[in-house]
Coordinates of C-alpha atoms in Angstrom, one line a residue:
Chain Z
X1 CA 0.0 0.0 0.0
X2 CA 1.3 3.5 -0.9
X3 CA 0.8 6.0 1.8
X4 CA 0.5 9.8 1.4
X5 CA 3.9 10.0 3.0
X6 CA 5.3 7.7 0.2
X7 CA 3.7 10.0 -2.4
X8 CA 5.2 13.1 -0.8
X9 CA 8.6 11.4 -0.7
X10 CA 8.4 10.4 -4.4
X11 CA 7.2 13.9 -5.4
X12 CA 10.2 15.4 -3.5
X13 CA 12.6 13.0 -5.3
X14 CA 11.0 13.8 -8.7
X15 CA 11.0 17.5 -8.0
X16 CA 7.2 18.0 -8.7
X17 CA 4.9 20.1 -6.6
X18 CA 1.5 18.3 -6.3
X19 CA -1.9 19.5 -4.9
X20 CA -3.4 17.5 -2.0
X21 CA -6.2 16.4 -4.3
X22 CA -3.8 15.0 -6.8
X23 CA -1.9 13.1 -4.2
X24 CA -5.0 11.2 -3.3
X25 CA -5.8 10.5 -6.9
X26 CA -2.3 9.4 -7.6
X27 CA -2.4 7.0 -4.6
X28 CA -5.3 5.2 -6.3
X29 CA -4.0 5.3 -9.9
X30 CA -0.5 4.2 -8.9
X31 CA -1.9 1.3 -6.8
X32 CA -3.8 0.1 -9.9
X33 CA -0.9 0.4 -12.3
X34 CA 1.7 -1.1 -10.0
X35 CA -0.8 -3.9 -9.3
X36 CA -0.8 -4.7 -13.0
X37 CA 2.9 -4.4 -13.8
X38 CA 3.6 -6.3 -10.6
X39 CA 2.8 -9.5 -12.5
X40 CA 6.5 -9.3 -13.6
X41 CA 7.7 -10.2 -10.1
X42 CA 6.1 -13.6 -10.4
X43 CA 7.7 -14.5 -13.7
X44 CA 10.1 -17.4 -13.2
X45 CA 13.5 -17.0 -14.9
X46 CA 16.6 -19.0 -15.0
X47 CA 20.0 -17.4 -15.6
X48 CA 18.5 -14.0 -15.5
X49 CA 20.7 -11.5 -17.5
X50 CA 20.1 -7.8 -17.6
X51 CA 22.8 -7.5 -20.3
X52 CA 21.6 -7.5 -23.9
X53 CA 22.7 -10.6 -25.6
X54 CA 23.7 -8.7 -28.8
X55 CA 26.3 -6.7 -27.0
X56 CA 28.4 -6.1 -30.1
X57 CA 26.7 -2.8 -30.5
X58 CA 27.7 -1.1 -27.3
X59 CA 30.2 1.7 -26.4
X60 CA 30.2 3.6 -29.6
X61 CA 32.9 6.2 -29.0
X62 CA 33.8 9.4 -30.7
X63 CA 36.6 12.0 -30.1
X64 CA 35.8 14.5 -27.3
X65 CA 36.1 17.6 -29.5
X66 CA 34.1 20.7 -30.2
X67 CA 32.4 20.3 -33.6
X68 CA 30.7 23.7 -33.9
X69 CA 32.0 27.3 -34.0
X70 CA 32.2 29.1 -30.7
X71 CA 29.1 31.2 -30.3
X72 CA 27.4 29.6 -33.3
X73 CA 24.3 28.7 -31.3
X74 CA 24.6 31.0 -28.3
X75 CA 21.9 33.5 -29.3
X76 CA 19.5 30.8 -30.5
X77 CA 19.9 28.8 -27.3
X78 CA 19.6 31.8 -24.9
X79 CA 16.6 33.1 -26.8
X80 CA 14.8 30.2 -25.3
X81 CA 15.9 31.0 -21.8
X82 CA 13.2 32.3 -19.3
X83 CA 15.9 34.5 -17.7
X84 CA 19.4 35.5 -18.9
X85 CA 22.3 37.6 -17.8
X86 CA 24.5 38.4 -20.8
X87 CA 25.6 35.1 -22.3
X88 CA 24.5 33.1 -19.2
X89 CA 21.3 31.5 -17.9
X90 CA 20.2 33.3 -14.8
X91 CA 19.1 30.9 -12.0
X92 CA 18.6 31.1 -8.3
X93 CA 20.9 29.5 -5.7
X94 CA 19.8 25.9 -5.2
X95 CA 19.0 25.8 -1.5
X96 CA 19.6 29.3 -0.1
X97 CA 16.5 31.5 0.1
X98 CA 17.3 34.9 -1.6
Chain P
X1 CA -9.4 20.6 -58.3
X2 CA -6.7 18.2 -57.2
X3 CA -8.0 14.8 -56.2
X4 CA -6.2 14.7 -52.8
X5 CA -8.0 11.5 -51.8
X6 CA -6.2 9.4 -54.4
X7 CA -2.8 11.0 -54.4
X8 CA 0.4 9.1 -53.6
X9 CA 4.0 10.3 -53.5
X10 CA 4.7 8.6 -56.8
X11 CA 1.6 10.0 -58.5
X12 CA 2.2 13.5 -57.1
X13 CA 5.8 13.4 -58.4
X14 CA 4.5 12.5 -61.9
X15 CA 1.9 15.3 -61.7
X16 CA 4.5 17.9 -60.7
X17 CA 6.8 16.8 -63.6
X18 CA 3.9 16.9 -66.1
X19 CA 3.0 20.3 -64.7
X20 CA -0.6 19.1 -64.0
X21 CA -0.3 21.2 -60.9
X22 CA 2.4 23.1 -59.1
X23 CA 3.8 22.5 -55.6
X24 CA 2.3 25.8 -54.5
X25 CA -1.1 24.7 -55.9
X26 CA -0.8 21.4 -54.2
X27 CA 0.0 23.0 -50.8
X28 CA -2.9 25.4 -51.3
X29 CA -5.3 22.5 -51.8
X30 CA -4.2 21.0 -48.5
X31 CA -4.4 24.4 -46.9
X32 CA -8.1 24.6 -48.0
X33 CA -8.8 21.4 -46.2
X34 CA -6.9 22.6 -43.2
X35 CA -8.9 25.8 -43.1
X36 CA -12.1 23.8 -43.4
X37 CA -11.5 21.1 -40.8
X38 CA -8.6 21.9 -38.4
X39 CA -10.4 24.2 -36.1
X40 CA -12.7 21.3 -35.1
X41 CA -10.2 18.4 -35.4
X42 CA -7.3 20.2 -33.6
X43 CA -4.8 18.0 -35.6
X44 CA -2.3 20.8 -36.3
X45 CA -1.0 22.9 -33.4
X46 CA 0.5 25.2 -36.0
X47 CA 0.5 25.5 -39.8
X48 CA 3.9 26.8 -40.9
X49 CA 3.7 30.0 -42.9
X50 CA 7.1 29.3 -44.5
X51 CA 5.9 26.1 -46.2
X52 CA 4.9 28.1 -49.2
X53 CA 8.5 29.2 -49.6
X54 CA 9.6 25.6 -49.8
X55 CA 6.9 24.9 -52.3
X56 CA 7.9 27.9 -54.4
X57 CA 11.5 26.8 -54.5
X58 CA 10.4 23.4 -55.9
X59 CA 8.3 25.1 -58.6
X60 CA 11.3 27.2 -59.6
X61 CA 13.4 24.1 -60.0
X62 CA 10.7 22.5 -62.1
X63 CA 10.4 25.7 -64.2
X64 CA 14.2 25.6 -64.8
X65 CA 13.9 21.9 -65.7
X66 CA 16.3 21.0 -62.9
X67 CA 16.2 17.4 -61.7
X68 CA 14.0 17.1 -58.6
X69 CA 13.9 14.3 -56.0
X70 CA 10.8 12.1 -55.7
X71 CA 10.0 13.9 -52.4
X72 CA 10.3 17.5 -53.8
X73 CA 7.2 19.4 -53.1
X74 CA 5.5 16.6 -51.1
X75 CA 3.6 18.0 -48.1
X76 CA 4.5 16.3 -44.8
X77 CA 3.2 17.2 -41.3
X78 CA 5.5 16.5 -38.3
X79 CA 4.7 15.6 -34.8
X80 CA 5.3 18.5 -32.3
X81 CA 8.1 16.3 -30.7
X82 CA 10.4 16.6 -33.7
X83 CA 12.8 19.6 -34.0
X84 CA 12.7 21.7 -37.1
X85 CA 15.2 24.6 -36.8
X86 CA 13.6 28.0 -36.2
X87 CA 10.2 26.5 -35.5
X88 CA 8.3 25.9 -32.3
X89 CA 8.6 22.4 -30.9
X90 CA 6.7 21.8 -27.6
X91 CA 5.9 18.1 -27.4
X92 CA 2.4 19.4 -26.7
X93 CA 3.6 20.3 -23.2
X94 CA 3.3 23.6 -21.3
X95 CA 6.8 23.0 -19.9
X96 CA 8.1 23.5 -23.5
X97 CA 5.8 26.4 -24.3
X98 CA 7.5 28.8 -26.6
X99 CA 10.5 26.5 -27.2
X100 CA 12.0 27.2 -30.6
X101 CA 14.2 24.5 -32.1
X102 CA 17.9 25.5 -32.3
X103 CA 18.8 22.8 -34.8
X104 CA 17.2 20.3 -37.2
X105 CA 16.5 16.8 -36.1
X106 CA 18.3 14.3 -38.4
X107 CA 15.0 13.1 -40.0
X108 CA 14.0 16.7 -40.8
X109 CA 17.5 17.4 -42.2
X110 CA 17.3 14.4 -44.5
X111 CA 13.8 15.3 -45.7
X112 CA 14.8 19.0 -46.3
X113 CA 17.7 17.9 -48.5
X114 CA 15.1 16.3 -50.8
X115 CA 13.0 19.6 -50.9
X116 CA 10.1 18.2 -49.0
X117 CA 7.5 20.7 -47.8
X118 CA 6.9 20.7 -44.0
X119 CA 3.3 21.8 -43.6
X120 CA 3.2 22.2 -39.8
X121 CA 3.5 20.6 -36.4
X122 CA 0.8 18.2 -35.2
X123 CA -0.9 17.6 -31.9
X124 CA 0.0 14.6 -29.7
X125 CA -0.3 13.3 -26.2
X126 CA 2.1 15.4 -24.1
X127 CA 5.6 14.0 -24.5
X128 CA 4.0 11.1 -26.4
X129 CA 2.5 9.7 -23.1
X130 CA -0.8 8.2 -24.1
X131 CA -2.8 6.2 -26.6
X132 CA -5.6 8.6 -27.3
X133 CA -4.2 12.1 -28.0
X134 CA -6.3 13.3 -25.1
X135 CA -3.2 14.0 -22.9
X136 CA -2.2 17.0 -25.0
X137 CA -1.8 20.3 -23.1
X138 CA -3.6 21.9 -26.1
X139 CA -6.8 19.9 -26.1
X140 CA -7.6 16.5 -27.8
X141 CA -7.5 15.8 -31.5
X142 CA -10.8 14.4 -32.9
X143 CA -11.0 11.4 -35.2
X144 CA -11.8 12.7 -38.7
X145 CA -13.9 9.6 -39.4
X146 CA -16.1 10.1 -36.3
X147 CA -15.6 13.3 -34.4
X148 CA -17.0 11.7 -31.2
X149 CA -14.0 9.4 -31.1
X150 CA -10.2 9.7 -30.5
X151 CA -7.9 9.2 -33.5
X152 CA -5.6 7.2 -31.2
X153 CA -2.2 8.3 -29.9
X154 CA 0.2 9.4 -29.1
X155 CA 0.7 10.6 -32.8
X156 CA -2.9 11.7 -32.8
X157 CA -2.5 14.8 -35.0
X158 CA -0.2 13.2 -37.5
X159 CA -2.7 10.4 -38.2
X160 CA -5.6 12.8 -38.3
X161 CA -3.9 15.1 -40.8
X162 CA -3.3 12.2 -43.2
X163 CA -6.8 10.7 -42.7
X164 CA -8.5 14.1 -43.2
X165 CA -6.3 15.0 -46.3
X166 CA -4.7 17.9 -44.5
X167 CA -1.3 16.5 -45.5
X168 CA -0.2 13.8 -47.9
X169 CA 2.1 12.0 -45.3
X170 CA 3.2 12.6 -41.8
X171 CA 5.9 11.7 -39.3
X172 CA 5.0 10.4 -35.9
X173 CA 7.0 8.6 -33.2
X174 CA 6.3 5.2 -31.8
X175 CA 7.5 4.1 -28.4
X176 CA 4.9 1.5 -27.6
X177 CA 2.4 1.8 -30.5
X178 CA 2.1 5.6 -31.0
X179 CA 2.2 5.4 -34.8
X180 CA 0.4 2.1 -35.3
X181 CA -2.6 2.6 -33.0
X182 CA -3.6 5.9 -34.6
X183 CA -3.1 4.4 -38.0
X184 CA -5.4 1.6 -37.1
X185 CA -8.1 3.9 -35.7
X186 CA -7.9 6.3 -38.7
X187 CA -7.9 3.6 -41.4
X188 CA -4.4 4.4 -42.7
X189 CA -0.9 2.9 -42.6
X190 CA 1.7 3.4 -39.9
X191 CA 5.2 2.0 -39.6
X192 CA 7.3 1.4 -36.4
X193 CA 10.8 0.9 -37.8
X194 CA 13.3 -1.4 -36.2
X195 CA 15.2 0.0 -33.3
X196 CA 18.4 1.3 -34.8
X197 CA 16.9 2.0 -38.2
X198 CA 16.1 5.7 -37.8
X199 CA 18.0 8.4 -35.9
X200 CA 16.3 10.0 -32.9
X201 CA 18.7 13.0 -32.9
X202 CA 16.5 16.1 -32.4
X203 CA 13.5 14.1 -31.1
X204 CA 12.3 14.9 -27.6
X205 CA 13.2 11.7 -25.8
X206 CA 10.5 9.6 -24.1
X207 CA 11.9 6.1 -23.7
X208 CA 15.4 5.9 -25.2
X209 CA 15.5 2.1 -25.5
X210 CA 12.2 2.1 -27.3
X211 CA 11.7 5.3 -29.3
X212 CA 11.6 5.3 -33.1
X213 CA 10.3 7.9 -35.7
X214 CA 7.7 6.3 -38.0
X215 CA 6.0 7.4 -41.2
X216 CA 2.2 7.6 -41.6
X217 CA 0.5 7.5 -45.0
X218 CA -2.4 6.4 -47.1
X219 CA -0.4 3.7 -49.0
X220 CA 2.3 1.3 -48.0
X221 CA 4.3 2.7 -50.9
X222 CA 4.3 6.2 -49.4
X223 CA 5.3 4.9 -46.0
X224 CA 8.2 2.9 -47.6
X225 CA 9.5 6.0 -49.5
X226 CA 9.5 8.1 -46.4
X227 CA 11.2 5.3 -44.4
X228 CA 13.9 5.0 -47.0
X229 CA 14.5 8.7 -46.9
X230 CA 14.9 8.9 -43.1
X231 CA 16.7 5.7 -42.2
X232 CA 20.4 5.0 -41.7
X233 CA 23.5 5.6 -39.8
X234 CA 23.8 8.9 -37.9
X235 CA 26.8 10.0 -35.9
X236 CA 24.5 11.9 -33.6
X237 CA 22.6 8.7 -32.5
X238 CA 24.9 5.8 -31.6
X239 CA 22.0 3.3 -31.7
X240 CA 21.7 3.7 -35.5
X241 CA 23.1 1.2 -37.9
X242 CA 24.4 1.3 -41.4
X243 CA 21.1 -0.1 -42.8
X244 CA 22.4 -1.7 -45.9
X245 CA 24.9 -3.8 -43.8
X246 CA 22.2 -5.2 -41.5
X247 CA 19.1 -5.2 -43.7
X248 CA 17.2 -8.5 -44.2
X249 CA 15.8 -8.6 -47.8
X250 CA 15.0 -12.1 -48.7
X251 CA 12.9 -11.2 -51.7
X252 CA 10.3 -14.0 -51.1
X253 CA 6.8 -13.5 -52.5
X254 CA 5.3 -16.4 -50.6
X255 CA 6.0 -16.4 -46.9
X256 CA 5.4 -18.3 -43.8
X257 CA 3.4 -16.2 -41.4
X258 CA 2.8 -17.0 -37.7
X259 CA -0.2 -16.3 -35.4
X260 CA 0.3 -16.3 -31.6
X261 CA -3.1 -17.8 -31.4
X262 CA -3.5 -18.1 -27.6
X263 CA -2.5 -14.4 -27.2
X264 CA -4.8 -13.0 -29.9
X265 CA -8.2 -14.0 -28.4
X266 CA -8.0 -12.3 -25.0
X267 CA -9.8 -9.0 -24.4
X268 CA -10.4 -8.3 -28.1
X269 CA -13.8 -7.2 -29.5
X270 CA -15.6 -10.1 -31.3
X271 CA -16.0 -8.3 -34.6
X272 CA -12.3 -7.3 -34.6
X273 CA -11.5 -11.1 -34.2
X274 CA -13.8 -11.6 -37.2
X275 CA -11.9 -9.1 -39.4
X276 CA -8.6 -10.8 -38.2
X277 CA -10.0 -14.2 -39.3
X278 CA -10.8 -12.6 -42.7
X279 CA -7.3 -11.2 -42.9
X280 CA -5.9 -14.7 -42.2
X281 CA -8.0 -16.1 -45.0
X282 CA -6.9 -13.3 -47.4
X283 CA -3.2 -14.0 -46.7
X284 CA -3.8 -17.7 -47.3
X285 CA -5.5 -16.9 -50.6
X286 CA -2.4 -14.9 -51.6
X287 CA -0.4 -18.1 -51.2
X288 CA 1.2 -17.6 -47.8
X289 CA 1.5 -20.4 -45.3
X290 CA -0.1 -19.6 -41.9
X291 CA 1.1 -21.4 -38.8
X292 CA 0.4 -21.1 -35.1
X293 CA 3.4 -19.9 -33.0
X294 CA 4.1 -19.7 -29.3
X295 CA 5.6 -16.7 -27.7
X296 CA 5.3 -17.7 -24.0
X297 CA 6.3 -14.3 -22.5
X298 CA 4.4 -12.0 -24.9
X299 CA 1.7 -11.7 -22.3
X300 CA 4.3 -10.1 -20.0
X301 CA 5.5 -7.6 -22.7
X302 CA 3.0 -4.9 -21.5
X303 CA 4.2 -5.1 -17.9
X304 CA 7.8 -5.1 -19.0
X305 CA 7.1 -2.2 -21.2
X306 CA 5.4 0.0 -18.6
X307 CA 8.0 -0.7 -16.0
X308 CA 10.9 0.2 -18.3
X309 CA 9.1 3.1 -20.0
X310 CA 8.1 4.7 -16.7
X311 CA 11.8 4.4 -15.5
X312 CA 13.1 5.9 -18.8
X313 CA 10.4 8.7 -18.7
X314 CA 11.3 9.8 -15.2
X315 CA 15.0 9.9 -16.2
X316 CA 14.5 11.7 -19.6
X317 CA 12.1 14.2 -18.2
X318 CA 14.5 15.1 -15.4
X319 CA 16.1 17.6 -17.8
X320 CA 13.1 19.9 -17.8
X321 CA 14.0 22.4 -15.1
X322 CA 12.3 25.6 -16.1
X323 CA 15.8 27.3 -16.3
X324 CA 16.9 26.8 -20.0
X325 CA 13.7 26.9 -22.0
X326 CA 9.9 26.8 -21.7
X327 CA 7.8 27.5 -18.7
X328 CA 9.4 29.0 -15.6
X329 CA 7.8 29.6 -12.2
X330 CA 9.5 31.8 -9.5
X331 CA 10.3 30.3 -6.2
X332 CA 12.2 31.1 -3.0
X333 CA 15.3 29.1 -4.1
X334 CA 16.4 26.9 -7.0
X335 CA 14.8 23.7 -5.6
X336 CA 11.5 25.5 -5.1
X337 CA 11.7 26.7 -8.7
X338 CA 12.2 23.2 -9.9
X339 CA 9.2 22.0 -7.8
X340 CA 6.9 24.8 -9.0
X341 CA 8.0 24.9 -12.7
X342 CA 7.8 21.1 -13.1
X343 CA 4.5 20.9 -11.1
X344 CA 2.9 23.5 -13.3
X345 CA 4.6 22.6 -16.6
X346 CA 3.9 18.9 -16.8
X347 CA 0.3 17.7 -17.4
X348 CA -1.4 15.1 -15.2
X349 CA -0.3 12.1 -17.3
X350 CA 3.3 13.2 -17.4
X351 CA 3.3 13.8 -13.7
X352 CA 1.7 10.4 -13.1
X353 CA 4.4 8.7 -15.2
X354 CA 7.3 10.6 -13.6
X355 CA 6.0 9.6 -10.2
X356 CA 5.6 5.9 -11.2
X357 CA 9.1 5.9 -12.8
X358 CA 10.6 7.4 -9.7
X359 CA 8.9 4.6 -7.7
X360 CA 10.1 1.7 -9.8
X361 CA 13.7 3.1 -9.7
X362 CA 13.7 3.8 -6.0
X363 CA 15.7 2.0 -3.5
X364 CA 14.0 -1.2 -2.4
X365 CA 12.0 -1.7 -5.6
X366 CA 14.7 -1.4 -8.2
X367 CA 15.5 -5.1 -8.3
X368 CA 11.9 -6.3 -8.1
X369 CA 10.7 -4.0 -10.9
X370 CA 13.4 -2.5 -13.1
X371 CA 16.0 -5.3 -13.0
X372 CA 13.3 -8.0 -13.3
X373 CA 11.7 -6.3 -16.3
X374 CA 15.1 -5.9 -18.0
X375 CA 15.8 -9.6 -17.6
X376 CA 12.3 -10.6 -18.9
X377 CA 12.8 -8.2 -21.9
X378 CA 15.9 -10.2 -22.8
X379 CA 13.9 -13.4 -22.7
X380 CA 11.2 -11.9 -24.9
X381 CA 13.8 -10.8 -27.4
X382 CA 15.2 -14.3 -27.5
X383 CA 11.7 -15.8 -28.0
X384 CA 11.2 -13.4 -30.9
X385 CA 14.5 -14.5 -32.4
X386 CA 13.6 -18.2 -32.1
X387 CA 10.2 -17.7 -33.7
X388 CA 11.7 -15.8 -36.6
X389 CA 13.9 -18.8 -37.3
X390 CA 10.7 -20.5 -38.4
X391 CA 8.4 -17.7 -39.7
X392 CA 9.1 -14.6 -41.8
X393 CA 6.6 -12.5 -39.9
X394 CA 3.7 -12.8 -37.5
X395 CA 0.3 -11.1 -37.3
X396 CA -2.1 -9.9 -34.7
X397 CA -4.8 -7.2 -34.7
X398 CA -3.2 -3.7 -34.0
X399 CA -5.8 -2.7 -31.4
X400 CA -8.4 -4.6 -29.4
X401 CA -11.2 -2.4 -30.7
X402 CA -11.9 0.4 -33.1
X403 CA -11.3 4.0 -32.0
X404 CA -12.6 4.6 -28.5
X405 CA -15.0 7.4 -27.6
X406 CA -13.4 10.6 -26.4
X407 CA -13.1 10.4 -22.6
X408 CA -13.7 6.7 -22.5
X409 CA -10.6 6.1 -20.3
X410 CA -10.3 9.4 -18.5
X411 CA -10.9 7.9 -15.1
X412 CA -8.9 4.7 -15.6
X413 CA -5.3 5.2 -16.8
X414 CA -4.6 1.4 -16.6
X415 CA -7.5 0.8 -19.1
X416 CA -5.8 3.2 -21.5
X417 CA -2.4 1.5 -21.0
X418 CA -4.0 -1.9 -21.9
X419 CA -4.9 -0.5 -25.4
X420 CA -1.2 -1.0 -26.3
X421 CA -1.3 -4.8 -25.6
X422 CA -0.5 -5.9 -29.2
X423 CA 1.8 -3.0 -30.1
X424 CA 4.3 -2.8 -27.3
X425 CA 6.0 -6.1 -27.9
X426 CA 7.6 -4.9 -31.2
X427 CA 9.2 -2.0 -29.2
X428 CA 10.2 -4.3 -26.3
X429 CA 11.9 -6.7 -28.8
X430 CA 13.2 -3.8 -30.9
X431 CA 11.8 -5.4 -34.1
X432 CA 9.7 -3.7 -36.8
X433 CA 5.9 -3.7 -37.3
X434 CA 3.3 -2.0 -39.5
X435 CA -0.4 -1.4 -39.2
X436 CA -2.5 -1.7 -42.3
X437 CA -6.3 -1.5 -42.6
X438 CA -8.0 -4.9 -42.4
X439 CA -11.7 -3.9 -42.7
X440 CA -14.4 -2.2 -40.7
X441 CA -16.6 -2.8 -37.7
X442 CA -19.8 -1.0 -36.9
X443 CA -20.4 1.2 -33.8
X444 CA -23.5 3.4 -33.4
X445 CA -24.3 3.2 -37.2
X446 CA -20.8 4.3 -38.2
X447 CA -18.3 2.0 -39.9
X448 CA -14.9 2.3 -38.2
X449 CA -11.6 0.9 -39.5
X450 CA -9.4 -1.6 -37.6
X451 CA -5.8 -2.4 -38.4
X452 CA -3.9 -5.6 -39.0
X453 CA -0.4 -5.6 -37.4
X454 CA 2.4 -7.4 -39.1
X455 CA 5.6 -7.9 -37.1
X456 CA 8.9 -8.8 -38.7
X457 CA 12.5 -9.3 -37.5
X458 CA 14.8 -6.3 -36.8
X459 CA 15.8 -4.7 -40.1
X460 CA 13.3 -6.7 -42.2
X461 CA 11.1 -3.7 -43.1
X462 CA 11.1 -5.1 -46.6
X463 CA 9.0 -8.0 -45.5
X464 CA 6.4 -5.6 -44.1
X465 CA 6.2 -3.6 -47.3
X466 CA 5.9 -6.7 -49.5
X467 CA 3.1 -8.2 -47.4
X468 CA 1.4 -4.9 -46.9
X469 CA 1.3 -4.1 -50.6
X470 CA 0.0 -7.6 -51.4
X471 CA -2.7 -7.4 -48.8
X472 CA -3.9 -4.0 -49.9
X473 CA -3.5 -4.8 -53.7
X474 CA -1.0 -2.0 -54.2
X475 CA 0.9 -1.8 -57.6

């Protein structure tokens, strides 16, 4: 059973503010969905592997180099920013209240 | 008057070369349909004003008798999740409101090189989370064949634009059925390419081990042409493969086709089963051999899918912070701004999925859910490989029913998840699958289409095109 405390904890981890009404609704919806997908826990498997069998196609590497001109995308990227200061994104300190 | 209902890419190309109509005239004909129907259907979120410039450029090439590609002047609509430089791309989410693409996705880049005309961006379930199109932050799309019903999702607008002749073809994305289910509900054709066939660079990520871009059209031939134009190796997406090196093209006209019989009967409308039985007879009449196959864990594919997809969603959506683009809400500090921006920016379904994903990845449940689902996924992949040693392809219905009524599942998210029961396994096993119309069923005095899903091995798209064209009597 998921409690409202569990919902609060998950919402904090997921960085999502929820209304009290939605928490109650989520409690019900999540129970029902987790009840269904929980069928997976009773599947019997031998030699369980979580590594894809066709592992030939892993770790595709490339040189760690800049492939664009400096400043090529700066204006276009910053044009999307809610707040900017010069060529920087402007954000608040993470924990401090200011 | 251009007969939009019977156009295909090949026919359009001929008409353009013969100067029966110009690319601008063709675009205008689609724009008339858009003006007439889009306000009601809500299929396009935005019609691009600059499409006319692309069309004019094609007409100039034709006037100068320059060689043009088969896709030059072809109108295509793209899902709002696909980046097209300089244009808005919001994944139908408030958290991306006002977000303008800084670069072209690889699929758009490839299509632009062939002088295609991108007509606009289409509505969808927010971040492609849904099977009905009703989870868009900008209102639901209606099914052009019955406006009381959903066109299916998540590529709801892409399917509706093609079905309502508001574009010749469209691009959607398919993570668990989001191209095939709307194709089935709208009576058209939708392809989920093999994982690794098409680059996802410049597509807003949903589930990175599942996502593919897929074409939607009125003929198998059109879907094949678009697939060929967008597929292939891309340095920006390391999951892509050099298609010609991995392709399976056996060239057979008579094939061995499997049916996972025990899986097909459950929870499916009786008249959909009837159409499926007709489809089986039709394939036999075309000379194919039909055999029963057993995929013991296919019934676990939906549970595997939802565990892994929820985990991947909560991970991929962690990047939306309200700081770099889209919606921003002020708070007392950075963490508070995350909480407020994400709480207000994501819609109810995205919030639900992020919460569920956070749960299945959390300490104490990770082994029971995520690791177990990953292991069962490998078993399912192996079962598919074994089955494809014996058969060239297998068939199921695409959906369990025709298009549901709008609002049918609004109080029961699990019921909506279950609509994907037949489609998710192709994404879980990373193989390819197509939905083609297999007939109609009647609901409330309206005939509604239902789709036949054909599934083939990874990189065996050719098998799907061959069977699809035979089944529909194309060419």
